[in-house]
CSV table of C-alpha atoms and ligand atoms in Angstrom, one decimal:
chain,number,residue,atom,x,y,z
A,25,MET,CA,137.8,82.1,72.9
A,26,ASP,CA,139.0,82.4,76.5
A,27,ALA,CA,138.5,79.4,78.8
A,28,PRO,CA,139.6,78.7,82.3
A,29,THR,CA,142.4,76.3,83.1
A,30,LEU,CA,141.4,73.2,85.1
A,31,PRO,CA,143.7,70.5,86.7
A,32,ALA,CA,144.9,68.0,84.2
A,33,HIS,CA,143.4,65.0,86.0
A,34,LEU,CA,139.9,66.3,85.5
A,35,GLN,CA,137.8,64.3,83.0
A,36,PHE,CA,135.1,65.8,80.8
A,37,GLY,CA,132.0,64.6,79.1
A,38,THR,CA,128.4,65.3,78.2
A,39,ALA,CA,125.2,63.7,79.6
A,40,THR,CA,121.8,62.5,78.3
A,41,ALA,CA,118.9,60.4,79.7
A,42,ALA,CA,117.0,57.6,78.0
A,43,TYR,CA,113.5,59.0,77.9
A,44,GLN,CA,114.7,62.5,76.9
A,45,VAL,CA,116.6,61.3,73.8
A,46,GLU,CA,115.8,57.7,72.7
A,47,GLY,CA,112.3,57.7,71.2
A,48,GLY,CA,111.5,54.2,69.9
A,49,VAL,CA,109.1,53.7,72.8
A,50,HIS,CA,107.3,50.9,71.1
A,51,GLU,CA,110.4,49.2,69.8
A,52,GLY,CA,112.6,46.4,70.9
A,53,GLY,CA,110.0,45.0,73.3
A,54,ARG,CA,110.1,48.1,75.6
A,55,GLY,CA,107.3,48.3,78.1
A,56,PRO,CA,105.5,51.6,79.0
A,57,SER,CA,107.0,53.8,81.7
A,58,ILE,CA,105.3,56.4,84.0
A,59,TRP,CA,106.5,59.1,81.6
A,60,ASP,CA,104.6,57.5,78.7
A,61,THR,CA,101.5,57.7,80.8
A,62,TYR,CA,102.2,61.2,82.2
A,63,CYS,CA,102.8,62.5,78.7
A,64,ARG,CA,99.4,61.1,77.5
A,65,THR,CA,97.5,62.7,80.3
A,66,PRO,CA,96.1,66.0,79.0
A,67,GLY,CA,97.5,69.2,80.6
A,68,ARG,CA,100.6,67.6,82.0
A,69,VAL,CA,103.3,68.3,79.4
A,70,ALA,CA,103.5,71.5,77.3
A,71,ARG,CA,101.7,71.2,73.9
A,72,GLY,CA,101.0,67.5,74.7
A,73,GLU,CA,104.5,66.6,73.7
A,74,THR,CA,105.9,63.1,74.4
A,75,GLY,CA,109.2,61.2,74.2
A,76,ASP,CA,107.8,58.9,71.5
A,77,ILE,CA,110.3,60.0,69.0
A,78,ALA,CA,112.5,62.5,70.9
A,79,CYS,CA,115.9,62.7,69.2
A,80,ASP,CA,115.5,59.2,67.7
A,81,HIS,CA,118.7,58.3,69.5
A,82,TYR,CA,117.5,54.7,69.6
A,83,HIS,CA,118.2,54.5,65.9
A,84,ARG,CA,120.7,57.3,65.5
A,85,TYR,CA,123.1,56.6,68.5
A,86,GLY,CA,125.9,55.9,66.0
A,87,GLU,CA,125.7,59.4,64.7
A,88,ASP,CA,125.5,60.8,68.3
A,89,VAL,CA,128.6,58.8,69.4
A,90,ALA,CA,130.4,60.2,66.3
A,91,LEU,CA,129.5,63.7,67.5
A,92,LEU,CA,130.9,62.8,71.0
A,93,ALA,CA,134.1,61.5,69.4
A,94,ASP,CA,134.6,64.6,67.3
A,95,LEU,CA,134.0,66.7,70.4
A,96,GLY,CA,136.9,64.9,72.2
A,97,VAL,CA,135.2,64.0,75.5
A,98,ASP,CA,136.7,61.5,77.9
A,99,LEU,CA,133.3,60.4,79.2
A,100,TYR,CA,129.7,59.9,78.1
A,101,ARG,CA,126.9,59.7,80.7
A,102,PHE,CA,123.6,58.1,79.6
A,103,SER,CA,120.8,56.2,81.3
A,104,VAL,CA,119.4,52.8,80.7
A,105,ALA,CA,115.6,52.6,80.4
A,106,TRP,CA,114.4,50.1,82.9
A,107,PRO,CA,111.3,49.2,80.8
A,108,ARG,CA,113.5,48.2,77.9
A,109,VAL,CA,115.3,45.8,80.2
A,110,GLN,CA,112.3,44.6,82.1
A,111,PRO,CA,109.1,45.7,80.3
A,112,THR,CA,107.0,45.1,83.5
A,113,GLY,CA,109.7,45.9,86.0
A,114,ARG,CA,110.1,42.4,87.1
A,115,GLY,CA,111.1,38.9,85.9
A,116,ARG,CA,113.1,37.7,82.9
A,117,PRO,CA,115.1,40.4,81.1
A,118,ASN,CA,114.1,41.4,77.6
A,119,PRO,CA,117.0,40.4,75.3
A,120,GLU,CA,116.4,43.1,72.7
A,121,GLY,CA,116.5,45.8,75.4
A,122,LEU,CA,119.8,44.5,76.8
A,123,ALA,CA,121.2,44.2,73.2
A,124,PHE,CA,120.5,47.9,72.6
A,125,TYR,CA,122.7,49.0,75.5
A,126,ASP,CA,125.2,46.4,74.6
A,127,ARG,CA,125.6,48.0,71.2
A,128,LEU,CA,125.6,51.5,72.6
A,129,VAL,CA,128.3,50.7,75.2
A,130,ASP,CA,130.5,49.0,72.5
A,131,THR,CA,130.1,52.0,70.2
A,132,VAL,CA,131.0,54.4,72.9
A,133,LEU,CA,134.1,52.3,73.9
A,134,GLY,CA,135.0,51.9,70.2
A,135,ALA,CA,135.1,55.7,70.0
A,136,GLY,CA,137.7,55.8,72.8
A,137,ILE,CA,135.1,57.2,75.3
A,138,GLU,CA,134.3,55.8,78.8
A,139,PRO,CA,130.6,55.1,79.4
A,140,VAL,CA,129.2,56.3,82.7
A,141,LEU,CA,125.9,54.5,83.2
A,142,THR,CA,122.8,55.8,85.1
A,143,LEU,CA,120.4,53.0,86.0
A,144,TYR,CA,117.4,55.2,86.8
A,145,HIS,CA,116.6,58.6,85.2
A,146,TRP,CA,112.9,58.7,86.1
A,147,ASP,CA,111.4,56.1,83.7
A,148,LEU,CA,109.8,53.7,86.1
A,149,PRO,CA,108.0,50.7,84.4
A,150,GLN,CA,104.3,51.6,84.5
A,151,ALA,CA,103.4,48.1,85.8
A,152,LEU,CA,105.3,48.8,89.0
A,153,GLU,CA,103.6,52.2,89.3
A,154,ASP,CA,100.3,50.3,89.1
A,155,GLU,CA,101.4,48.3,92.2
A,156,GLY,CA,102.3,51.5,94.2
A,157,GLY,CA,105.5,52.7,92.5
A,158,TRP,CA,108.1,54.3,94.7
A,159,ARG,CA,105.4,54.6,97.4
A,160,VAL,CA,105.9,51.0,98.2
A,161,ARG,CA,108.9,49.1,99.5
A,162,ASP,CA,108.7,46.3,97.0
A,163,THR,CA,109.9,48.7,94.3
A,164,ALA,CA,113.3,49.0,96.0
A,165,HIS,CA,113.7,45.2,95.7
A,166,ARG,CA,112.6,45.3,92.1
A,167,PHE,CA,115.2,48.0,91.4
A,168,ALA,CA,118.0,46.0,93.0
A,169,GLU,CA,117.0,43.0,90.8
A,170,TYR,CA,117.0,45.2,87.6
A,171,SER,CA,120.4,46.7,88.6
A,172,ARG,CA,121.9,43.2,88.9
A,173,ILE,CA,120.7,42.3,85.5
A,174,VAL,CA,122.3,45.3,83.9
A,175,ALA,CA,125.5,44.9,85.9
A,176,ASP,CA,125.8,41.2,84.9
A,177,ARG,CA,125.4,42.1,81.3
A,178,LEU,CA,127.5,45.3,81.1
A,179,GLY,CA,129.8,45.1,84.1
A,180,ASP,CA,132.7,43.8,82.0
A,181,ARG,CA,132.8,47.1,80.1
A,182,VAL,CA,131.1,49.8,82.2
A,183,ASN,CA,133.3,50.9,85.0
A,184,ARG,CA,131.2,53.8,86.6
A,185,TRP,CA,127.7,53.3,87.7
A,186,ILE,CA,125.1,55.8,89.0
A,187,THR,CA,122.2,54.2,90.8
A,188,LEU,CA,119.7,57.1,90.7
A,189,ASN,CA,119.5,60.5,89.1
A,190,GLU,CA,118.1,63.2,91.4
A,191,PRO,CA,115.8,61.2,93.7
A,192,PHE,CA,114.5,64.6,94.9
A,193,CYS,CA,112.7,64.9,91.6
A,194,SER,CA,111.3,61.3,91.7
A,195,ALA,CA,110.0,61.7,95.2
A,196,PHE,CA,108.9,65.3,95.5
A,197,VAL,CA,108.5,66.7,92.0
A,198,GLY,CA,106.7,63.4,91.1
A,199,HIS,CA,104.6,63.0,94.3
A,200,ALA,CA,104.2,66.3,96.1
A,201,ILE,CA,104.6,69.0,93.4
A,202,GLY,CA,103.1,66.9,90.7
A,203,ARG,CA,105.1,68.4,87.8
A,204,HIS,CA,106.8,65.1,87.0
A,205,ALA,CA,105.4,61.5,86.6
A,206,PRO,CA,103.4,60.1,88.3
A,207,GLY,CA,102.1,63.5,89.1
A,208,THR,CA,100.4,63.0,92.4
A,209,ARG,CA,100.2,65.6,95.2
A,210,GLU,CA,100.3,64.0,98.7
A,211,GLY,CA,102.7,64.6,101.5
A,212,ALA,CA,103.1,61.3,103.3
A,213,PRO,CA,103.4,59.1,100.2
A,214,ALA,CA,106.1,61.5,98.8
A,215,LEU,CA,108.1,61.0,102.0
A,216,ALA,CA,107.6,57.2,101.8
A,217,ALA,CA,108.8,57.4,98.1
A,218,ALA,CA,111.9,59.3,99.3
A,219,HIS,CA,112.8,56.6,101.7
A,220,HIS,CA,112.2,53.8,99.2
A,221,LEU,CA,114.4,55.6,96.7
A,222,LEU,CA,117.2,55.8,99.3
A,223,LEU,CA,116.7,52.1,100.0
A,224,ALA,CA,116.7,51.2,96.3
A,225,HIS,CA,119.9,53.1,95.9
A,226,GLY,CA,121.5,51.2,98.8
A,227,MET,CA,120.3,47.8,97.6
A,228,ALA,CA,121.4,48.4,94.1
A,229,ALA,CA,124.8,49.5,95.3
A,230,GLY,CA,125.0,46.2,97.1
A,231,GLU,CA,124.2,44.3,93.9
A,232,LEU,CA,126.7,46.3,91.9
A,233,ARG,CA,129.4,45.4,94.4
A,234,ALA,CA,128.4,41.8,94.3
A,235,ALA,CA,128.6,41.8,90.5
A,236,ALA,CA,132.0,43.5,90.8
A,237,ALA,CA,130.8,46.1,88.3
A,238,GLY,CA,133.3,48.9,89.2
A,239,GLU,CA,132.8,52.3,90.8
A,240,VAL,CA,129.4,53.0,92.3
A,241,GLY,CA,127.8,56.4,93.0
A,242,ILE,CA,124.6,58.3,93.1
A,243,THR,CA,123.6,61.6,91.4
A,244,LEU,CA,122.0,64.2,93.7
A,245,ASN,CA,120.9,67.7,93.0
A,246,PRO,CA,121.9,69.7,96.1
A,247,ASP,CA,120.4,73.1,96.0
A,248,HIS,CA,122.4,76.2,96.9
A,249,LEU,CA,119.8,78.0,99.2
A,250,LEU,CA,120.1,81.6,100.1
A,251,PRO,CA,117.8,83.5,102.6
A,252,ALA,CA,116.0,86.6,101.1
A,253,SER,CA,117.1,88.6,104.2
A,254,ASP,CA,119.2,88.2,107.4
A,255,SER,CA,116.1,87.8,109.5
A,256,ASP,CA,115.9,84.7,111.8
A,257,ALA,CA,112.6,83.7,110.1
A,258,ASP,CA,114.2,83.7,106.6
A,259,ARG,CA,117.2,81.8,107.9
A,260,ALA,CA,115.0,79.2,109.5
A,261,ALA,CA,113.1,78.9,106.3
A,262,VAL,CA,116.3,78.1,104.5
A,263,GLU,CA,117.1,75.4,107.1
A,264,ARG,CA,113.8,73.8,106.5
A,265,ALA,CA,114.3,73.9,102.8
A,266,ARG,CA,117.9,72.5,103.2
A,267,THR,CA,116.3,69.4,104.8
A,268,LEU,CA,113.7,69.0,102.1
A,269,HIS,CA,116.1,69.5,99.2
A,270,ASN,CA,119.5,68.3,100.5
A,271,ARG,CA,119.6,66.6,103.9
A,272,VAL,CA,116.9,64.0,103.2
A,273,TRP,CA,119.5,62.5,100.8
A,274,PHE,CA,122.9,63.6,102.1
A,275,ASP,CA,122.4,62.8,105.8
A,276,PRO,CA,121.3,59.1,105.4
A,277,ILE,CA,123.8,58.4,102.7
A,278,PHE,CA,126.9,60.3,104.1
A,279,LYS,CA,126.1,60.4,107.9
A,280,GLY,CA,124.0,57.3,108.3
A,281,ALA,CA,121.3,59.3,110.1
A,282,TYR,CA,118.0,61.0,109.2
A,283,PRO,CA,118.1,64.8,109.4
A,284,ASP,CA,117.9,65.9,113.1
A,285,ASN,CA,115.3,68.6,112.4
A,286,GLU,CA,112.9,66.4,110.4
A,287,ASP,CA,110.1,66.5,113.1
A,288,GLU,CA,110.1,70.3,112.9
A,289,VAL,CA,110.2,70.2,109.1
A,290,TRP,CA,107.5,67.6,108.4
A,291,GLY,CA,105.3,68.1,111.4
A,292,ASP,CA,102.8,65.2,111.6
A,293,MET,CA,103.1,64.5,107.8
A,294,ALA,CA,105.7,61.8,108.4
A,295,ASP,CA,105.0,58.9,110.7
A,296,GLY,CA,108.1,57.0,109.6
A,297,SER,CA,106.1,53.8,109.4
A,298,TYR,CA,107.9,52.9,106.1
A,299,ARG,CA,111.3,52.7,107.9
A,300,ALA,CA,112.7,49.4,109.1
A,301,ASP,CA,115.6,48.4,111.3
A,302,GLY,CA,118.7,48.1,109.2
A,303,ASP,CA,117.6,50.4,106.4
A,304,LEU,CA,120.2,53.1,107.3
A,305,GLU,CA,123.0,50.6,107.1
A,306,ILE,CA,121.9,49.6,103.6
A,307,ILE,CA,121.5,53.3,102.6
A,308,ALA,CA,124.8,54.5,104.1
A,309,GLN,CA,127.3,52.1,102.6
A,310,PRO,CA,130.4,53.7,101.2
A,311,LEU,CA,130.4,55.0,97.7
A,312,ASP,CA,133.2,55.6,95.2
A,313,PHE,CA,131.9,58.9,94.0
A,314,LEU,CA,129.1,61.4,94.4
A,315,GLY,CA,127.4,62.8,91.3
A,316,VAL,CA,126.3,66.5,91.6
A,317,ASN,CA,123.9,68.2,89.2
A,318,TYR,CA,124.0,72.0,89.5
A,319,TYR,CA,122.2,74.7,87.5
A,320,ARG,CA,121.3,77.7,89.7
A,321,PRO,CA,120.8,79.0,93.3
A,322,ILE,CA,117.4,79.4,95.0
A,323,MET,CA,116.5,82.3,97.2
A,324,LEU,CA,113.8,81.8,99.9
A,325,ARG,CA,111.8,83.7,102.4
A,326,ASP,CA,109.7,82.5,105.3
A,327,ALA,CA,106.0,82.3,104.3
A,328,PRO,CA,103.7,81.6,107.2
A,329,HIS,CA,100.5,79.9,106.0
A,330,ALA,CA,98.3,82.9,106.0
A,331,GLU,CA,100.6,84.9,103.8
A,332,ALA,CA,101.6,82.3,101.3
A,333,ASP,CA,100.4,82.0,97.7
A,334,ILE,CA,98.3,78.8,98.0
A,335,SER,CA,98.8,77.9,94.3
A,336,ALA,CA,102.6,77.7,94.9
A,337,ARG,CA,102.1,75.3,97.8
A,338,THR,CA,103.1,71.7,97.4
A,339,ALA,CA,102.0,68.7,99.4
A,340,VAL,CA,105.2,68.9,101.4
A,341,ASP,CA,104.5,72.3,102.7
A,342,ILE,CA,107.4,73.8,104.6
A,343,ARG,CA,106.1,77.4,104.7
A,344,THR,CA,108.7,78.9,102.4
A,345,GLU,CA,108.4,80.9,99.2
A,346,GLN,CA,110.9,81.5,96.4
A,347,VAL,CA,112.1,85.0,95.8
A,348,ASP,CA,113.4,86.2,92.4
A,349,PHE,CA,117.0,87.3,91.9
A,350,GLU,CA,116.9,90.8,90.4
A,351,GLY,CA,119.4,92.3,88.0
A,352,VAL,CA,120.9,89.0,86.8
A,353,ARG,CA,120.5,87.2,83.5
A,354,HIS,CA,118.0,84.4,83.5
A,355,THR,CA,118.0,81.4,81.1
A,356,THR,CA,114.9,80.3,79.2
A,357,MET,CA,114.1,78.0,82.1
A,358,GLY,CA,113.8,81.3,84.1
A,359,TRP,CA,116.9,80.3,86.1
A,360,PRO,CA,119.3,83.0,87.3
A,361,VAL,CA,122.9,82.8,86.1
A,362,LEU,CA,125.1,83.1,89.1
A,363,PRO,CA,128.2,81.0,88.5
A,364,ASP,CA,130.0,81.8,91.8
A,365,THR,CA,127.3,80.0,93.7
A,366,PHE,CA,128.5,76.8,92.0
A,367,ALA,CA,131.8,77.1,93.9
A,368,ASP,CA,130.0,78.2,97.0
A,369,LEU,CA,127.8,75.1,97.0
A,370,LEU,CA,130.6,72.7,96.5
A,371,ILE,CA,132.7,74.3,99.2
A,372,ASP,CA,129.7,74.3,101.6
A,373,LEU,CA,128.9,70.6,100.9
A,374,ASP,CA,132.6,69.7,101.5
A,375,ARG,CA,132.4,71.4,104.9
A,376,ARG,CA,129.1,69.9,106.0
A,377,TYR,CA,130.1,66.4,104.9
A,378,PRO,CA,133.8,66.0,105.5
A,379,ASN,CA,133.7,62.3,104.4
A,380,LEU,CA,132.2,62.8,100.9
A,381,PRO,CA,133.8,60.6,98.2
A,382,PRO,CA,135.3,62.3,95.1
A,383,ILE,CA,132.7,64.3,93.1
A,384,LEU,CA,131.7,64.1,89.5
A,385,ILE,CA,129.7,67.1,88.3
A,386,THR,CA,127.2,64.9,86.4
A,387,GLU,CA,125.2,67.8,84.9
A,388,ASN,CA,125.7,71.5,84.4
A,389,GLY,CA,124.4,73.6,81.4
A,390,SER,CA,121.9,76.1,80.3
A,391,ALA,CA,118.7,76.4,78.2
A,392,GLU,CA,119.0,79.2,75.7
A,393,ASP,CA,116.8,80.8,73.0
A,394,ASP,CA,119.2,79.6,70.3
A,395,ARG,CA,117.5,79.9,66.9
A,396,PRO,CA,119.7,79.3,63.9
A,397,ASP,CA,120.6,82.2,61.6
A,398,GLU,CA,120.1,82.1,57.7
A,399,THR,CA,123.2,79.9,57.4
A,400,GLY,CA,121.9,77.5,60.0
A,401,ARG,CA,124.5,78.6,62.6
A,402,VAL,CA,123.5,78.8,66.2
A,403,ARG,CA,125.5,81.6,68.0
A,404,ASP,CA,124.7,80.5,71.5
A,405,THR,CA,127.0,83.0,73.3
A,406,GLY,CA,124.8,82.8,76.4
A,407,ARG,CA,125.6,79.1,76.7
A,408,VAL,CA,129.3,79.6,76.1
A,409,ASP,CA,129.4,82.3,78.8
A,410,TYR,CA,127.5,80.0,81.2
A,411,LEU,CA,129.8,77.1,80.7
A,412,ARG,CA,133.0,79.2,80.8
A,413,ASP,CA,132.0,80.9,84.0
A,414,HIS,CA,130.8,77.7,85.7
A,415,LEU,CA,134.1,76.0,84.8
A,416,ALA,CA,135.9,79.0,86.3
A,417,ALA,CA,133.9,78.5,89.5
A,418,LEU,CA,134.7,74.8,89.5
A,419,ALA,CA,138.4,75.7,89.3
A,420,ARG,CA,137.9,77.9,92.4
A,421,ALA,CA,136.2,75.1,94.3
A,422,ILE,CA,139.0,72.6,93.4
A,423,GLU,CA,141.6,75.2,94.5
A,424,ALA,CA,139.7,75.5,97.8
A,425,GLY,CA,140.2,71.7,98.3
A,426,VAL,CA,137.1,70.1,96.9
A,427,ASP,CA,137.9,66.8,95.3
A,428,VAL,CA,136.2,67.0,91.9
A,429,ARG,CA,137.2,64.4,89.3
A,430,GLY,CA,134.9,65.0,86.3
A,431,TYR,CA,132.4,67.4,84.7
A,432,PHE,CA,129.6,66.7,82.2
A,433,VAL,CA,127.7,69.3,80.2
A,434,TRP,CA,124.0,68.8,80.1
A,435,SER,CA,123.4,68.1,77.4
A,436,LEU,CA,124.9,66.6,74.2
A,437,LEU,CA,121.7,67.2,72.3
A,438,ASP,CA,118.6,69.3,72.6
A,439,ASN,CA,116.0,66.9,74.0
A,440,PHE,CA,112.7,66.3,75.7
A,441,GLU,CA,112.8,68.7,78.7
A,442,TRP,CA,110.2,66.8,80.8
A,443,ALA,CA,107.1,69.0,81.6
A,444,TYR,CA,108.4,71.7,79.3
A,445,GLY,CA,108.6,69.5,76.2
A,446,TYR,CA,110.9,70.4,73.3
A,447,ASP,CA,111.0,74.2,73.4
A,448,ARG,CA,113.6,74.3,76.2
A,449,ARG,CA,116.9,73.6,74.5
A,450,PHE,CA,120.0,72.5,76.5
A,451,GLY,CA,122.1,70.9,73.8
A,452,LEU,CA,125.6,71.6,72.5
A,453,VAL,CA,124.1,70.2,69.3
A,454,ARG,CA,120.8,71.6,67.9
A,455,VAL,CA,118.2,69.0,67.0
A,456,ASP,CA,115.9,69.8,64.1
A,457,TYR,CA,112.8,67.8,65.3
A,458,GLU,CA,111.2,67.8,61.9
A,459,ARG,CA,114.1,66.2,60.1
A,460,LEU,CA,115.9,64.8,63.2
A,461,GLU,CA,119.1,66.3,61.9
A,462,ARG,CA,121.9,67.3,64.3
A,463,HIS,CA,123.7,70.7,64.0
A,464,PRO,CA,126.6,71.5,66.3
A,465,LYS,CA,126.1,75.0,67.9
A,466,ASP,CA,128.9,77.5,68.6
A,467,SER,CA,129.0,76.1,72.2
A,468,TYR,CA,130.0,72.7,70.7
A,469,HIS,CA,132.9,74.2,68.9
A,470,TRP,CA,133.9,76.2,72.0
A,471,TYR,CA,133.8,73.0,74.2
A,472,ARG,CA,135.8,71.1,71.6
A,473,ASP,CA,138.5,73.8,71.6
A,474,PHE,CA,138.5,73.8,75.4
A,475,LEU,CA,138.9,70.0,75.5
A,476,THR,CA,141.7,70.2,72.9
A,477,SER,CA,143.8,72.5,75.1
A,478,HIS,CA,142.9,70.5,78.2
A,479,ARG,CA,144.2,67.4,76.6
A,480,ALA,CA,147.4,69.2,75.5
A,481,ARG,CA,147.9,70.3,79.0
A,482,ARG,CA,147.4,66.8,80.3
A,483,ALA,CA,149.9,65.4,77.8
A,484,GLY,CA,152.4,68.1,78.7
A,485,GLU,CA,152.1,67.3,82.4
A,486,ALA,CA,152.5,63.6,81.7
A,487,VAL,CA,155.7,64.3,79.8
A,488,ARG,CA,157.0,66.5,82.6
A,489,GLN,CA,156.3,63.8,85.1
A,490,GLY,CA,158.1,61.3,82.9
A,491,SER,CA,155.1,58.9,82.7
B,519,GBH,C1,118.0,67.9,85.6
B,519,GBH,O1,117.1,68.3,86.6
B,519,GBH,C2,117.6,66.6,85.1
B,519,GBH,O2,118.5,65.5,85.6
B,519,GBH,C3,117.7,66.5,83.6
B,519,GBH,O3,117.0,65.4,83.1
B,519,GBH,C4,117.1,67.8,83.0
B,519,GBH,O4,116.9,67.8,81.6
B,519,GBH,C5,118.0,68.9,83.4
B,519,GBH,O5,118.2,69.0,84.8
B,519,GBH,C6,117.5,70.3,83.0
B,519,GBH,O6,116.4,70.7,83.6
B,519,GBH,O7,108.4,72.5,88.0
B,519,GBH,O8,108.7,73.6,90.2
B,519,GBH,O9,108.4,71.2,90.1
B,519,GBH,C7,117.3,69.6,87.1
B,519,GBH,C8,116.5,69.9,88.3
B,519,GBH,C9,114.4,69.9,89.3
B,519,GBH,C10,114.7,71.2,87.4
B,519,GBH,C11,112.9,69.9,89.1
B,519,GBH,C12,113.2,71.3,87.2
B,519,GBH,C13,111.1,71.3,88.3
B,519,GBH,C14,110.6,72.2,89.4
B,519,GBH,N1,115.1,70.0,88.1
B,519,GBH,N2,112.6,71.2,88.4
B,519,GBH,S1,108.9,72.4,89.4
C-alpha cells in the first residue's frame, strides 16, 4: 500500500500507558491509584469497566515486546505506574514494582528497541489524592522524589524521559470537567492543580538532570483550535480556549511567563495564591524535546452565558461551545478526521514558540469499529488511511521547517480507553478481552511495511553518506 516518504533520521514507535494495559492491579505490592477508585465509582466509566485486568500486559509483556520487535519499531513509549513504585506515593520504593520495570526495560532493549519512559500517565497514588492530590503543592515534591527513584534505577538504560503525559487532562478533565479521575468539578482547585503539575514537571526534570538520566521532555496535547466563523466574538472565543488548552502549559515552560490574557480568561476564578516566587524558573528550565499528542482539531464559537448549553459547561467556564465539523469522516471517538490540521498545528506552534526543542509526536492514531471477519482478520482501512494521511501531513510540517525527530502510533494494543472503557479500540493489534489473545490488524502489517521501507531508505542514505 502507498505510504508517504519521511526523512531518514525520523524514528518510529508505538505507545501505551500503564493503567490502560497492565492489569495486575493487586499484584507486586502495587497500591491503589485514583483510577482504581474512579472506576469503582458507579456511573463514572462505561459499563463499570476497570483496568483490573486490561490487556494483562503485566504478565504478557514478553509477548507484547515480541510484537513490537516483529513490527520493526525503533522506539517504544510506555509509562511507569507510580503506585507500583511507591504504593502510597511516598517513602521507600517497593522492590517488586521497580523489578517489573527493570524486566520490561531489559526485554525492550533486548529486542533492539529504545524505551521512552513516561513517569506519569494519570495514575496518582490514591493515598496522595487523600491528602489533596494535585490540588496541593506537596504532590509536586512527592512526584520529584518518585522521579528520582525511577531515574536512579533505570537511568543507566533509559535515555529518554517524559515527566508528564497531557497535564491538561490531569488538571482540567480530572478537576473541572470531571470525566477523568479524581472527577471533581471546581474551577479554582483545577487551576491550582495545573500549577502544581507544572511545578512537578520542573522539579522532576531537575531530579532527572541530577541523576544524569539522559534526555528530558514533557508530553503536551496542544489543540488545533478553529473559529466557527470570522466574527470577532468567535475569534476571541478561540483565544480564550487557546489559553485554557495550550498556553497554560506552553507559556510557562517555553516563555517563562504565565499567559498575558489569563485575567480575562479566568476572571475571579484564579487568585494565584498557589504560585510562589521562583516557581517559573523551575518550570521553565530547558528541555531536550517536546512530546506532542495529536488526534483532531476543535472548532469553537462564542457562547455567552445566557445562550450556552449549561450541561456542556465545565467548572472552568470560558464561554465557548464546540461546533461539529460537517461532511468529514468521524472516528468512533466522534473525532473528525482532518489530517492537514496536524501540519497546521505543528507549523503554528513553531511560529508561536520559536525556541521549542525538537519534537517527538508521542501519540497519534484512531479508534475504529474494527470487528474481525470470519477468518479473524481485522481490515481496519480507516486506521490505515488515518495513519498514512497524518504521516503525509507530518512530512509537510517537517518540510516547512518544524524539527520533528520521532513519531509514535497510539496504540500498540487495544486497551482501556479511560471513561469509555474497552469498546473504543485504538490498537494496531486487536485484543480479545475474553482470552486475552493478541491479533495483529491490517494496520499492523501496513505499519510494518512502512517501517521496512523507511529502514531501507535510512540504510541507503547511510551508504551514500559513507557512514
Ligand atoms: C490521549 O488523550 C491519552 O494520552 C491516551 O491515554 C488516550 O488513550 C488517547 O489519547 C486516546 O484518547 O470527555 O470531554 O472531558 C487524548 C486527549 C483529552 C481525549 C480528554 C479525551 C476527554 C474529553 N484526550 N478527552 S471530555
